[in-house]
Amino acid sequence: MAPGFALTVFSDVTQCVLLLSGTAALLPNITNNHGRARLFWLLMTLGITFWLAYQFLWSYIEVVLRQEVPQPFVGDIVIFLHFVPMMAALALQPQSIQNEHEARFGRLDFVLLLTWWIYLYFFAVVPWQYAHHDELAYGKNLNALYLTEKLVFLVGLVIVWMRSKKGWKTIYANWFGASLIYALSSYVANWAILRNLYYTGSLYDLPLAASMGWISVVGVMGEDLRPREESSQGPERHGVWVARLGMVVILSLPIFAAWSVFDATAPLRVRNFRLILTLVTMMIMGGIVFLRQHLLDLELIRLLRSSEESFEDLKRLQSQLIQSEKLASLGQLVGGAAHELNNPLAAMLGYSELLAESGLTEEQRTLASKIALQVKRARVLIASLLNFAKQVPGEKLLVNLNTVVQTATKHYQPQFSSHRIELQVSLGNDLPQVSGDPNQLLQVFLHIASNALNALEEVGGGIFSIKTRRQQESVVLEFSDNGPGAREPDKVFDPFYTTRMPGKGSGLGLSACYGIIRDHHGLILCTNRVEGGTTIRIELPAAGTKSLAVAEEIPENLPVPSPEERAPNASLLN
């Protein structure tokens, strides 16, 4: 077609259609992706939309108004800025795995980048359009700045192409091809314009149309390949480099300000315009940096709190591991001792039964049966210790803790009375049942009572109170005395820890109690009271109704040994 209005209409409409097709091809990639991949395609589509808007504006002037596009042209800023969202899309690097806070800072870096490119355009181009009209300087600065922008974008494409693989590598390669053709066609077209060889629809527009059509190919490729995030081969440091580039951008402003002041070749109005523009941009960028630093401070505070919580969790875990190791050593010791005790106990039980069947008086037969009863109780206790040593849970039944407490108080009531110790019992009425081994729980309560007895005996008597209550879905038991208190309440559950004289206790009792309560999924804690004395608090979870067989409660007529008969058991637990 010969140069003229018809060729201009055909060329402009064709380019609008090609860009519209490219935008339509990119849109499905926004809806079919998520996260940073969606944001990548959104920013790329936004850049092409800027280009499309510029082309529509150009076509409107040439086709509808039938006028030459003026120089300088106010719409040049649209085509200049269409690369900025695409640069931000590359900075996202959607091909690599990245956490959310890096993406949040990346959006602020995009705003900083956009502000800087707008500043460059207003600094280099706009003064020759409004402050001091100079068409030659306007075109020269615009072409130089636009070429620099295209080169930066091409370099960014090469970098992300080298850092990617598979589907993303193909997409970046095609973006590079389309952008390279566009950059070369723009350069050649500007060369032709300077020599009055260019007109709309000439062969110089053919590479430009090819680059526009290639965008549709990239959009279809992205929809077909559906690339995903890929694990990087090395440590990701693009966030650091983006932040460093942001600092370079800010540090460049004083240089431009100095240029504005000392550039003697520029007119005074141009220098004043650039100086005011630089000061305003410093304020805007300073606000962006302040916001970024504020968000970074919040992130650092969050990480600090998270690290403190992790450190506290680590300390608790270390304490639990130490306690578990102590319990393991205790289990080995108790297991070996229990096995050794079973043999003489079996012999004692056999001899006591033979003695009861021999010709004895009624009183002697009663004593022999008491011996057999206590031997059986000792064997039950040893069986519980073996279960504890092997970390094998005993048989769990539905237990009423009030009944266990009443049984324990019956055991020690005579000794409390003889040592002038007042026993105060307050039992809750609405306690739920717990799932546990009644014999093990009874031994725990007996040992706590024995410790209180020994503590109050040293001060000549006192008060020992037992309280049970319901707390949400658990049962709480509190054993309190007004004795001298524990020297180190945090260590009373450690194996072999004791404050008694040598030979008076081994320090294994409360450690065994700790293991039993933990085996029942409960908590046990020892604290000193403000008014004096010690409180041992036990919390056990209420039994559920599922996977639990209904069992008999502890009978209230358990055999209650006399103080003399109970002494060996007490010494074993202490």
Short mmCIF file of N, CA, C and O in Angstrom, two decimals, residues 301-360:
data_model
loop_
_atom_site.label_atom_id
_atom_site.label_comp_id
_atom_site.label_asym_id
_atom_site.label_seq_id
_atom_site.Cartn_x
_atom_site.Cartn_y
_atom_site.Cartn_z
N ILE A 301 10.38 -7.75 65.29
CA ILE A 301 9.81 -7.96 66.62
C ILE A 301 9.07 -9.29 66.68
O ILE A 301 9.19 -10.04 67.66
N ARG A 302 8.32 -9.59 65.62
CA ARG A 302 7.61 -10.87 65.59
C ARG A 302 8.59 -12.05 65.61
O ARG A 302 8.39 -13.03 66.34
N LEU A 303 9.67 -11.93 64.83
CA LEU A 303 10.67 -13.00 64.81
C LEU A 303 11.37 -13.12 66.17
O LEU A 303 11.69 -14.23 66.61
N LEU A 304 11.61 -11.96 66.82
CA LEU A 304 12.24 -11.99 68.14
C LEU A 304 11.36 -12.70 69.15
O LEU A 304 11.82 -13.55 69.92
N ARG A 305 10.08 -12.35 69.15
CA ARG A 305 9.15 -13.02 70.06
C ARG A 305 9.05 -14.51 69.74
O ARG A 305 8.99 -15.34 70.65
N SER A 306 9.03 -14.82 68.46
CA SER A 306 8.97 -16.24 68.08
C SER A 306 10.21 -16.98 68.53
O SER A 306 10.13 -18.11 69.02
N SER A 307 11.39 -16.34 68.41
CA SER A 307 12.62 -16.99 68.85
C SER A 307 12.64 -17.14 70.37
O SER A 307 13.13 -18.15 70.89
N GLU A 308 12.11 -16.13 71.09
CA GLU A 308 12.05 -16.26 72.55
C GLU A 308 11.14 -17.40 72.96
O GLU A 308 11.46 -18.18 73.87
N GLU A 309 9.99 -17.51 72.29
CA GLU A 309 9.09 -18.62 72.59
C GLU A 309 9.75 -19.96 72.26
O GLU A 309 9.62 -20.93 73.02
N SER A 310 10.46 -20.00 71.13
CA SER A 310 11.16 -21.24 70.77
C SER A 310 12.23 -21.58 71.79
O SER A 310 12.42 -22.76 72.14
N PHE A 311 12.92 -20.55 72.29
CA PHE A 311 13.95 -20.79 73.30
C PHE A 311 13.34 -21.33 74.59
O PHE A 311 13.88 -22.26 75.21
N GLU A 312 12.21 -20.73 74.99
CA GLU A 312 11.53 -21.22 76.19
C GLU A 312 11.04 -22.65 75.98
O GLU A 312 11.15 -23.49 76.89
N ASP A 313 10.50 -22.94 74.80
CA ASP A 313 10.06 -24.31 74.50
C ASP A 313 11.24 -25.26 74.54
O ASP A 313 11.13 -26.40 75.01
N LEU A 314 12.40 -24.79 74.04
CA LEU A 314 13.59 -25.63 74.06
C LEU A 314 14.04 -25.90 75.48
O LEU A 314 14.44 -27.04 75.82
N LYS A 315 13.96 -24.88 76.34
CA LYS A 315 14.35 -25.09 77.74
C LYS A 315 13.40 -26.07 78.41
O LYS A 315 13.85 -26.95 79.17
N ARG A 316 12.08 -25.91 78.14
CA ARG A 316 11.13 -26.87 78.73
C ARG A 316 11.38 -28.28 78.20
O ARG A 316 11.31 -29.25 78.95
N LEU A 317 11.68 -28.39 76.91
CA LEU A 317 11.96 -29.70 76.34
C LEU A 317 13.21 -30.31 76.94
O LEU A 317 13.26 -31.51 77.23
N GLN A 318 14.23 -29.46 77.15
CA GLN A 318 15.45 -29.96 77.78
C GLN A 318 15.17 -30.45 79.20
O GLN A 318 15.67 -31.49 79.61
N SER A 319 14.36 -29.68 79.92
CA SER A 319 14.01 -30.10 81.28
C SER A 319 13.24 -31.42 81.26
O SER A 319 13.49 -32.31 82.09
N GLN A 320 12.33 -31.55 80.31
CA GLN A 320 11.57 -32.79 80.21
C GLN A 320 12.47 -33.96 79.83
O GLN A 320 12.30 -35.08 80.33
N LEU A 321 13.45 -33.71 78.95
CA LEU A 321 14.37 -34.78 78.57
C LEU A 321 15.21 -35.23 79.76
O LEU A 321 15.45 -36.43 79.96
N ILE A 322 15.68 -34.23 80.54
CA ILE A 322 16.45 -34.59 81.74
C ILE A 322 15.60 -35.41 82.70
O ILE A 322 16.05 -36.42 83.26
N GLN A 323 14.34 -34.96 82.88
CA GLN A 323 13.44 -35.69 83.77
C GLN A 323 13.19 -37.10 83.23
O GLN A 323 13.15 -38.07 83.99
N SER A 324 13.04 -37.22 81.91
CA SER A 324 12.79 -38.54 81.32
C SER A 324 14.00 -39.45 81.50
O SER A 324 13.86 -40.65 81.78
N GLU A 325 15.22 -38.88 81.36
CA GLU A 325 16.41 -39.70 81.58
C GLU A 325 16.51 -40.16 83.03
O GLU A 325 16.88 -41.31 83.31
N LYS A 326 16.16 -39.26 83.95
CA LYS A 326 16.18 -39.66 85.36
C LYS A 326 15.16 -40.75 85.62
O LYS A 326 15.42 -41.72 86.35
N LEU A 327 13.98 -40.60 85.03
CA LEU A 327 12.95 -41.62 85.21
C LEU A 327 13.36 -42.94 84.58
O LEU A 327 13.03 -44.01 85.09
N ALA A 328 14.09 -42.86 83.46
CA ALA A 328 14.55 -44.10 82.82
C ALA A 328 15.54 -44.83 83.72
O ALA A 328 15.47 -46.06 83.89
N SER A 329 16.49 -44.07 84.31
CA SER A 329 17.44 -44.70 85.23
C SER A 329 16.73 -45.23 86.47
O SER A 329 17.06 -46.31 86.98
N LEU A 330 15.73 -44.47 86.93
CA LEU A 330 14.95 -44.94 88.07
C LEU A 330 14.21 -46.23 87.71
O LEU A 330 14.14 -47.17 88.50
N GLY A 331 13.66 -46.26 86.46
CA GLY A 331 12.95 -47.46 86.04
C GLY A 331 13.84 -48.68 86.01
O GLY A 331 13.43 -49.78 86.42
N GLN A 332 15.08 -48.51 85.53
CA GLN A 332 16.00 -49.65 85.53
C GLN A 332 16.30 -50.13 86.94
O GLN A 332 16.33 -51.33 87.21
N LEU A 333 16.52 -49.17 87.85
CA LEU A 333 16.82 -49.54 89.24
C LEU A 333 15.63 -50.24 89.88
O LEU A 333 15.76 -51.30 90.51
N VAL A 334 14.44 -49.64 89.72
CA VAL A 334 13.24 -50.22 90.34
C VAL A 334 12.93 -51.58 89.74
O VAL A 334 12.54 -52.53 90.44
N GLY A 335 13.10 -51.69 88.40
CA GLY A 335 12.82 -52.97 87.76
C GLY A 335 13.69 -54.09 88.30
O GLY A 335 13.22 -55.19 88.60
N GLY A 336 15.00 -53.79 88.43
CA GLY A 336 15.89 -54.83 88.97
C GLY A 336 15.56 -55.19 90.41
O GLY A 336 15.53 -56.37 90.78
N ALA A 337 15.29 -54.16 91.24
CA ALA A 337 14.96 -54.43 92.65
C ALA A 337 13.65 -55.19 92.77
O ALA A 337 13.51 -56.10 93.61
N ALA A 338 12.66 -54.85 91.93
CA ALA A 338 11.36 -55.51 92.02
C ALA A 338 11.47 -56.99 91.67
O ALA A 338 10.85 -57.84 92.33
N HIS A 339 12.25 -57.29 90.65
CA HIS A 339 12.42 -58.70 90.29
C HIS A 339 13.07 -59.48 91.42
O HIS A 339 12.72 -60.64 91.69
N GLU A 340 14.05 -58.85 92.08
CA GLU A 340 14.73 -59.53 93.18
C GLU A 340 13.81 -59.72 94.38
O GLU A 340 13.93 -60.69 95.13
N LEU A 341 12.87 -58.77 94.59
CA LEU A 341 11.96 -58.87 95.74
C LEU A 341 10.85 -59.88 95.53
O LEU A 341 10.28 -60.40 96.50
N ASN A 342 10.52 -60.16 94.27
CA ASN A 342 9.40 -61.07 94.01
C ASN A 342 9.67 -62.47 94.53
O ASN A 342 8.77 -63.15 95.03
N ASN A 343 10.92 -62.93 94.42
CA ASN A 343 11.23 -64.31 94.84
C ASN A 343 11.03 -64.51 96.35
O ASN A 343 10.31 -65.43 96.76
N PRO A 344 11.62 -63.67 97.24
CA PRO A 344 11.36 -63.89 98.69
C PRO A 344 9.90 -63.64 99.06
O PRO A 344 9.38 -64.29 99.98
N LEU A 345 9.21 -62.74 98.36
CA LEU A 345 7.80 -62.51 98.66
C LEU A 345 6.97 -63.74 98.33
O LEU A 345 6.03 -64.09 99.07
N ALA A 346 7.31 -64.39 97.21
CA ALA A 346 6.58 -65.62 96.86
C ALA A 346 6.79 -66.68 97.93
O ALA A 346 5.85 -67.40 98.32
N ALA A 347 8.04 -66.76 98.42
CA ALA A 347 8.31 -67.74 99.48
C ALA A 347 7.57 -67.38 100.77
O ALA A 347 6.99 -68.25 101.44
N MET A 348 7.55 -66.10 101.12
CA MET A 348 6.85 -65.67 102.32
C MET A 348 5.35 -65.96 102.22
O MET A 348 4.73 -66.41 103.19
N LEU A 349 4.78 -65.72 101.02
CA LEU A 349 3.35 -65.99 100.85
C LEU A 349 3.07 -67.48 100.98
O LEU A 349 2.09 -67.90 101.63
N GLY A 350 3.94 -68.31 100.40
CA GLY A 350 3.73 -69.76 100.50
C GLY A 350 3.84 -70.25 101.93
O GLY A 350 2.99 -71.04 102.40
N TYR A 351 4.87 -69.78 102.64
CA TYR A 351 5.04 -70.23 104.03
C TYR A 351 3.90 -69.74 104.93
O TYR A 351 3.47 -70.44 105.86
N SER A 352 3.43 -68.50 104.68
CA SER A 352 2.33 -67.99 105.51
C SER A 352 1.06 -68.81 105.27
O SER A 352 0.30 -69.07 106.22
N GLU A 353 0.80 -69.24 104.06
CA GLU A 353 -0.38 -70.07 103.79
C GLU A 353 -0.24 -71.45 104.41
O GLU A 353 -1.20 -72.00 104.97
N LEU A 354 1.00 -72.03 104.34
CA LEU A 354 1.22 -73.32 104.99
C LEU A 354 1.09 -73.19 106.51
O LEU A 354 0.53 -74.09 107.19
N LEU A 355 1.59 -72.08 107.05
CA LEU A 355 1.50 -71.87 108.49
C LEU A 355 0.04 -71.73 108.94
O LEU A 355 -0.34 -72.24 110.01
N ALA A 356 -0.78 -71.05 108.09
CA ALA A 356 -2.19 -70.87 108.46
C ALA A 356 -2.94 -72.19 108.46
O ALA A 356 -3.91 -72.37 109.22
N GLU A 357 -2.50 -73.16 107.62
CA GLU A 357 -3.19 -74.45 107.54
C GLU A 357 -2.70 -75.45 108.57
O GLU A 357 -3.29 -76.52 108.74
N SER A 358 -1.61 -75.12 109.26
CA SER A 358 -1.08 -76.04 110.29
C SER A 358 -1.87 -75.86 111.60
O SER A 358 -2.71 -74.97 111.71
N GLY A 359 -1.55 -76.67 112.56
CA GLY A 359 -2.28 -76.63 113.82
C GLY A 359 -1.92 -75.45 114.67
O GLY A 359 -1.05 -75.54 115.55
N LEU A 360 -2.55 -74.29 114.41
CA LEU A 360 -2.30 -73.07 115.17
C LEU A 360 -3.56 -72.66 115.90
O LEU A 360 -4.67 -73.08 115.55
#
